mmCIF file of C-alpha atoms in Angstrom:
data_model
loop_
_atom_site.group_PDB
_atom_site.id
_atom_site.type_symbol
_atom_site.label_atom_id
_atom_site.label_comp_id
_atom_site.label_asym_id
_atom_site.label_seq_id
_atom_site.Cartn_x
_atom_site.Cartn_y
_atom_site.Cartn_z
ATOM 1 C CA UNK A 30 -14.137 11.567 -25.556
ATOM 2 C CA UNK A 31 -12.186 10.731 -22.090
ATOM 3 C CA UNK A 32 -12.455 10.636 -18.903
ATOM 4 C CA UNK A 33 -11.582 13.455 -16.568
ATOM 5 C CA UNK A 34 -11.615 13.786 -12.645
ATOM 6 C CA UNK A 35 -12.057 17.651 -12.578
ATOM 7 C CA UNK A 36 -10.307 20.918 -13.809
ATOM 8 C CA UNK A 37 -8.506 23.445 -12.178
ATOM 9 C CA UNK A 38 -9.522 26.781 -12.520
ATOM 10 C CA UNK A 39 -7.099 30.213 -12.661
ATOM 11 C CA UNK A 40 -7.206 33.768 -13.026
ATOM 12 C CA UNK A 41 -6.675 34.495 -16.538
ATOM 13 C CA UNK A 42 -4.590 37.529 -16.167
ATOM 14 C CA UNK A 43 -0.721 36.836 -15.793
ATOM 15 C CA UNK A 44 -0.580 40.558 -13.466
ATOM 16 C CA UNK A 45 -3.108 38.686 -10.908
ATOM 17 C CA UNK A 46 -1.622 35.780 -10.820
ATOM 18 C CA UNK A 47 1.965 37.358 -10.331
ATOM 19 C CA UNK A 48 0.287 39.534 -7.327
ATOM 20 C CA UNK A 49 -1.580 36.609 -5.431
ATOM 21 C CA UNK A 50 2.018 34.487 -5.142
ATOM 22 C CA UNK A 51 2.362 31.198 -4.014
ATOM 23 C CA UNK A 52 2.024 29.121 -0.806
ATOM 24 C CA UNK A 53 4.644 26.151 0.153
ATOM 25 C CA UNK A 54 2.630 24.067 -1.106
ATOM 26 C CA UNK A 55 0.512 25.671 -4.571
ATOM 27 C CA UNK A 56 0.205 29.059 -6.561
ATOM 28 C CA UNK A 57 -2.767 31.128 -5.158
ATOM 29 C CA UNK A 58 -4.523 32.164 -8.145
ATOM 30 C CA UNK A 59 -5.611 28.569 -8.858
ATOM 31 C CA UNK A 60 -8.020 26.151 -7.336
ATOM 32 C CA UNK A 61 -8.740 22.620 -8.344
ATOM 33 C CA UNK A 62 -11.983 21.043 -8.691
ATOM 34 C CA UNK A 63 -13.404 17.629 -8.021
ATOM 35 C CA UNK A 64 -16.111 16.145 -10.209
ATOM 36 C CA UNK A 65 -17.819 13.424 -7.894
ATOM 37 C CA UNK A 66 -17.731 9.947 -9.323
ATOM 38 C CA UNK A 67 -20.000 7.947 -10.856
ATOM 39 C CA UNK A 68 -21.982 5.600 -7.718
ATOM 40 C CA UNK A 69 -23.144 2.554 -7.909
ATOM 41 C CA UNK A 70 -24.945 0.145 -5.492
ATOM 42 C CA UNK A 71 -24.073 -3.163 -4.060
ATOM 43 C CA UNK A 72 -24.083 -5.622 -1.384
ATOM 44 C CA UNK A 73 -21.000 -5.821 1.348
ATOM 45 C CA UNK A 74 -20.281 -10.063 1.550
ATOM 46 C CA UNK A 75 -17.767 -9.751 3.696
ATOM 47 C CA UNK A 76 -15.293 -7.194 5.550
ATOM 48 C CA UNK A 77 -11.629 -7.694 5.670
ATOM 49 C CA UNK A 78 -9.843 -5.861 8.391
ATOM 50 C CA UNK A 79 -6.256 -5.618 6.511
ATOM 51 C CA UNK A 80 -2.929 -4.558 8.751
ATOM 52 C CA UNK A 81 -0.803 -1.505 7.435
ATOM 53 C CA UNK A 82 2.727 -0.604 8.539
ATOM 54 C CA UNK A 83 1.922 1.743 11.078
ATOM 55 C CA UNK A 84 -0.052 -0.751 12.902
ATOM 56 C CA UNK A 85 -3.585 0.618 11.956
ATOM 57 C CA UNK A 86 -6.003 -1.803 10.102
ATOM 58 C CA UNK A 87 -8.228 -0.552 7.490
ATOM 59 C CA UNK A 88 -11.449 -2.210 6.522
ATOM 60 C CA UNK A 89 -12.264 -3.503 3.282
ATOM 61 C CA UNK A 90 -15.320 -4.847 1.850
ATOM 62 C CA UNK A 91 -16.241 -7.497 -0.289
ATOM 63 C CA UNK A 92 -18.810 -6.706 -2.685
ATOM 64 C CA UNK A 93 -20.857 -8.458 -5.052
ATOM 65 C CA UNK A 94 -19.321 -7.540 -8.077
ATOM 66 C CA UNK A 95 -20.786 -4.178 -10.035
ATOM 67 C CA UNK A 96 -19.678 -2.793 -12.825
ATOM 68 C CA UNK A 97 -18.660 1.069 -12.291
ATOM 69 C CA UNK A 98 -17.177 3.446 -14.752
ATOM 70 C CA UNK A 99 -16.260 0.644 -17.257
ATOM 71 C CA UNK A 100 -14.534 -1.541 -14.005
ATOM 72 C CA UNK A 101 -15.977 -4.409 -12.472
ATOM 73 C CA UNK A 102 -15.256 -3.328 -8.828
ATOM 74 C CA UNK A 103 -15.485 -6.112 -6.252
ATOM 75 C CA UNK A 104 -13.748 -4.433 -3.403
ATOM 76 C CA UNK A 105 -13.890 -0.953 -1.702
ATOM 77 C CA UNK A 106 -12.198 0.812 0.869
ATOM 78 C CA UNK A 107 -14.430 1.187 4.192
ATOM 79 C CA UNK A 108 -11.497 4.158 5.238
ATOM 80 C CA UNK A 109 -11.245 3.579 8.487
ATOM 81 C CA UNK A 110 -12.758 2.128 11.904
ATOM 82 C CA UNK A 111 -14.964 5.382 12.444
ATOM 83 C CA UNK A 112 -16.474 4.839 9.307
ATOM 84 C CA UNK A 113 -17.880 1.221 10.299
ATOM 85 C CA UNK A 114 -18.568 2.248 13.794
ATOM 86 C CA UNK A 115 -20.769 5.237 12.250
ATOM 87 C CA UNK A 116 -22.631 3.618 9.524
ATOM 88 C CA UNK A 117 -22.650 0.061 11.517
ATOM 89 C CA UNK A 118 -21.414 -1.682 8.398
ATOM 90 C CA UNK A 119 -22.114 -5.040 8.597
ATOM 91 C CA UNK A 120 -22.482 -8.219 5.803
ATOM 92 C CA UNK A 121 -25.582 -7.851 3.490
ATOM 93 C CA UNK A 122 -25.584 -4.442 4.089
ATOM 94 C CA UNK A 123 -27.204 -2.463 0.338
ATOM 95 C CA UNK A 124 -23.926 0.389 0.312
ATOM 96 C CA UNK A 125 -23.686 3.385 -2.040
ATOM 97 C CA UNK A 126 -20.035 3.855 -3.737
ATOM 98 C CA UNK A 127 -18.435 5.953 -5.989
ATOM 99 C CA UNK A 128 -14.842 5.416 -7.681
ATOM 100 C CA UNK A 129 -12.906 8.106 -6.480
ATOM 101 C CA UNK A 130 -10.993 10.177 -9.635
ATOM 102 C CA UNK A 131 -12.314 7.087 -11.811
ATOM 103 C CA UNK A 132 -9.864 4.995 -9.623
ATOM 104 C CA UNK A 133 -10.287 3.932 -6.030
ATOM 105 C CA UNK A 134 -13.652 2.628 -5.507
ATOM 106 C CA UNK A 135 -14.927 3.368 -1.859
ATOM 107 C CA UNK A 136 -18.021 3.833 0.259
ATOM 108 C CA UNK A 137 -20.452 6.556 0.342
ATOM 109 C CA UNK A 138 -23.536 6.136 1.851
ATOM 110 C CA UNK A 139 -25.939 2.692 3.231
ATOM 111 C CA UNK A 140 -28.561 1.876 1.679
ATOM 112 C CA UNK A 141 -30.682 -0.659 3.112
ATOM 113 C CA UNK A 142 -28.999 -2.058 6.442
ATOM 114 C CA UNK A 143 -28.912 -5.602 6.968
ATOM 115 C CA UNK A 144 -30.169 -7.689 9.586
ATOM 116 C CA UNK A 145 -26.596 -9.195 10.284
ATOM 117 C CA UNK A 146 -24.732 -8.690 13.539
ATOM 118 C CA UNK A 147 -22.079 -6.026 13.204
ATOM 119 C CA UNK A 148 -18.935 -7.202 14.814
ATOM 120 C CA UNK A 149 -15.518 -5.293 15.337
ATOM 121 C CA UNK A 150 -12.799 -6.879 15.345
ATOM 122 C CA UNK A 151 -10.734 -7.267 19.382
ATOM 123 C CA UNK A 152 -7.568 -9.055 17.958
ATOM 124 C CA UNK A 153 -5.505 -8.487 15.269
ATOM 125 C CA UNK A 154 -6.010 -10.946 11.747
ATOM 126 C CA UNK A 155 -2.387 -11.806 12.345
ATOM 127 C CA UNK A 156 -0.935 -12.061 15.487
ATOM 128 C CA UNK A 157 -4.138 -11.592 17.704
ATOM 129 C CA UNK A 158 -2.878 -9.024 19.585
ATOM 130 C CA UNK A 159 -5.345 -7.378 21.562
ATOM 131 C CA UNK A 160 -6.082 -4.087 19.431
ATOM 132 C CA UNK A 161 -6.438 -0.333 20.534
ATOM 133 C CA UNK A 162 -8.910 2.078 19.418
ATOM 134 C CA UNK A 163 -7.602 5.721 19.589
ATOM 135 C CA UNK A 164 -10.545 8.174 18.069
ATOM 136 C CA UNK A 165 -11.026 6.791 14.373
ATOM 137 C CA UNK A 166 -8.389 4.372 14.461
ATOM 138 C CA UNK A 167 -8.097 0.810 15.228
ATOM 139 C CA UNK A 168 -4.569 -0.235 15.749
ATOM 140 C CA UNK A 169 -2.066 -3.509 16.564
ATOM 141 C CA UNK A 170 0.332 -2.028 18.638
ATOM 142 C CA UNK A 171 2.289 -5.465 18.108
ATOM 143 C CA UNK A 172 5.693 -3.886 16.046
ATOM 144 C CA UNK A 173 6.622 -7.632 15.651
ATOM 145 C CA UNK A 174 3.684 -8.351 13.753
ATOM 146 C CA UNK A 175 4.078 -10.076 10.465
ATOM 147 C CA UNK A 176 1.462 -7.873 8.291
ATOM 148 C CA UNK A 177 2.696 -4.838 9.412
ATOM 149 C CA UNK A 178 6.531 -5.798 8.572
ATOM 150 C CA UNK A 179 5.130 -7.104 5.525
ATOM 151 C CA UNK A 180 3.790 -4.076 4.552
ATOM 152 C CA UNK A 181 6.492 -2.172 5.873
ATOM 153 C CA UNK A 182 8.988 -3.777 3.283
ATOM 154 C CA UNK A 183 6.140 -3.508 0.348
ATOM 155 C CA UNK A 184 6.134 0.422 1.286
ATOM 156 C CA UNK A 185 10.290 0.858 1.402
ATOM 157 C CA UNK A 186 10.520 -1.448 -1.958
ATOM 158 C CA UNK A 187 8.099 0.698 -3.288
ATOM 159 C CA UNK A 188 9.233 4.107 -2.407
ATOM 160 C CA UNK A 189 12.936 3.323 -3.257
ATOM 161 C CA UNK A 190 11.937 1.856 -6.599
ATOM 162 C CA UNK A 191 13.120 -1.529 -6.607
ATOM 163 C CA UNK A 192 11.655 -3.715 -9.493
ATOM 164 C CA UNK A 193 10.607 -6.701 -10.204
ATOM 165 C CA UNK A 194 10.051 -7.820 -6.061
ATOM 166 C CA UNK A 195 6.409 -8.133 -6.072
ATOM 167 C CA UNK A 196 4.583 -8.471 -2.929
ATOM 168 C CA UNK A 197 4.084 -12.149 -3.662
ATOM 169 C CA UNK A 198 7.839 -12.380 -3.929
ATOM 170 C CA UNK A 199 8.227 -10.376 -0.398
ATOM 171 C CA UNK A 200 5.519 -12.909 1.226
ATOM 172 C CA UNK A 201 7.034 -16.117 0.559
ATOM 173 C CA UNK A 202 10.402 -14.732 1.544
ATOM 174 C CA UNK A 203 9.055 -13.322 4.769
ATOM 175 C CA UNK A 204 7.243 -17.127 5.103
ATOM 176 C CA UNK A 205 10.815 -18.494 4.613
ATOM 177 C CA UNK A 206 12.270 -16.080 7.243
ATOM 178 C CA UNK A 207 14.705 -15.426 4.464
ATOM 179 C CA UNK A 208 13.798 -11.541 5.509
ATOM 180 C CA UNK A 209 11.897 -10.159 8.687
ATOM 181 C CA UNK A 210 12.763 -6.571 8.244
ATOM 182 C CA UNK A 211 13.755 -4.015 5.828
ATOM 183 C CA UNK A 212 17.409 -4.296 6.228
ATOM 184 C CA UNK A 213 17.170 -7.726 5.723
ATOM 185 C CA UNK A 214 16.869 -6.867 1.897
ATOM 186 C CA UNK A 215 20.694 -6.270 1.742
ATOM 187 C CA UNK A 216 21.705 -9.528 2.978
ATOM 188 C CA UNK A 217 19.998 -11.056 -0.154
ATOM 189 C CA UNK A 218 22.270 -13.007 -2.586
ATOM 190 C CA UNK A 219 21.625 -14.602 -6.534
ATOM 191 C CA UNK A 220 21.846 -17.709 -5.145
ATOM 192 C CA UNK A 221 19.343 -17.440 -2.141
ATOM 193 C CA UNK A 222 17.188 -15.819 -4.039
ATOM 194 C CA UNK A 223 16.888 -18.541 -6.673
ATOM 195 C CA UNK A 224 16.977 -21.197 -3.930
ATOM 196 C CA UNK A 225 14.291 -19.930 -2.182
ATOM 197 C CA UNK A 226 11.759 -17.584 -4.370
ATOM 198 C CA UNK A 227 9.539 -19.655 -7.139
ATOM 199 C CA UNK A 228 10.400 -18.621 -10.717
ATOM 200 C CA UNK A 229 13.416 -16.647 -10.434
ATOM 201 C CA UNK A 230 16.339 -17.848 -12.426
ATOM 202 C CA UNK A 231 19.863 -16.612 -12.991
ATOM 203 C CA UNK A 232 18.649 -13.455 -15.263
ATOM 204 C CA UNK A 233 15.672 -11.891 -12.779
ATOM 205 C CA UNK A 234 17.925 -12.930 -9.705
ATOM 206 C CA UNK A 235 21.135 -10.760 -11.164
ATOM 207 C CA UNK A 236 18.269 -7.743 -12.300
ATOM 208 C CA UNK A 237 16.844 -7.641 -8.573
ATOM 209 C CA UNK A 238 20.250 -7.917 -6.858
#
């Protein structure tokens, strides 16, 4: 009566088990099994070459909205520039895709290709940087670039479990130039963060300091 992703399966004999040990990183006598998603088709309207932290940009697509394990999905992860250089993805083009463990929707397979020019990207989205392609990857090599410092604070705020600083928050900050960099987060005060960030008062300012 719910969903599941897959199962893991084990020897069912506590002597094996004991016997086959463990790696670094798992015990031996188990394996874990995938279930492939349910797929869906749809139309790409657009793709959106987003910056990460490291630099690399991955490629998203627009899709007309489809309606996918109980979701309506209207975006899906292309993975990576090798992916669209492969497949030529390109707008209007019919894709297959599958949510992946009933949660990330992404790309499987084209359909029926489009007549529409494909077209990589040359500069970066945000600083138009001239970008470098290195096997499957297409990066911005620009470390002063404001998406990947973007999403480098998103990933430490994140990671280090600080609440309540949304990524809405961090973006009209970093538009501010309140902070440019991660260690710019410890310069924050109550009062310049109620100055300066819309809808924080007295209590969420004191709660995020």
């Amino acid at each position: 009566d719910y969903l599941i992703d897959g199962m893991v399966f084990t020897f069912n004999e506590q002597k094996v088990q004991d016997t086959l040990g463990y790696t670094a990183h798992h015990p031996k006598d188990k394996m874990a099994y995938k279930f492939r998603g349910n797929s869906a088709r749809t139309i790409i309207q657009e793709i959106i070459w987003q910056v990460s932290r490291n630099g690399i940009l991955t490629p998203v697509a627009q899709v007309e909205p489809v309606d996918l394990s109980g979701a309506m999905i209207a975006r899906v992860t292309l993975h990576n520039y090798g992916v669209v250089q492969e497949f030529q993805l390109k707008k209007n083009d019919l894709i297959e895709i599958e949510r992946s463990g009933e949660v990330i929707p992404k790309f499987i397979a084209v359909i029926q290709e489009s007549d529409d020019a494909f077209f990589i990207p040359s500069n970066c989205p945000c600083c138009y940087t001239p970008l470098t392609i290195s096997d499957i990857w297409l990066s911005c090599e620009n470390k002063e670039c404001s998406d990947r410092n973007i999403q480098m604070i998103n990933y430490y705020i994140k990671n280090i479990g600080i609440e309540d600083l949304s990524s809405a928050r961090i973006k009209e900050m970093f538009d501010k130039k309140i902070i440019t960099k991660v260690p710019d987060l410890y310069l924050l005060t109550e009062e310049i963060l109620m100055q300066n960030i819309s809808g924080v008062k007295e209590k969420l300012s004191k709660k995020l300091i």
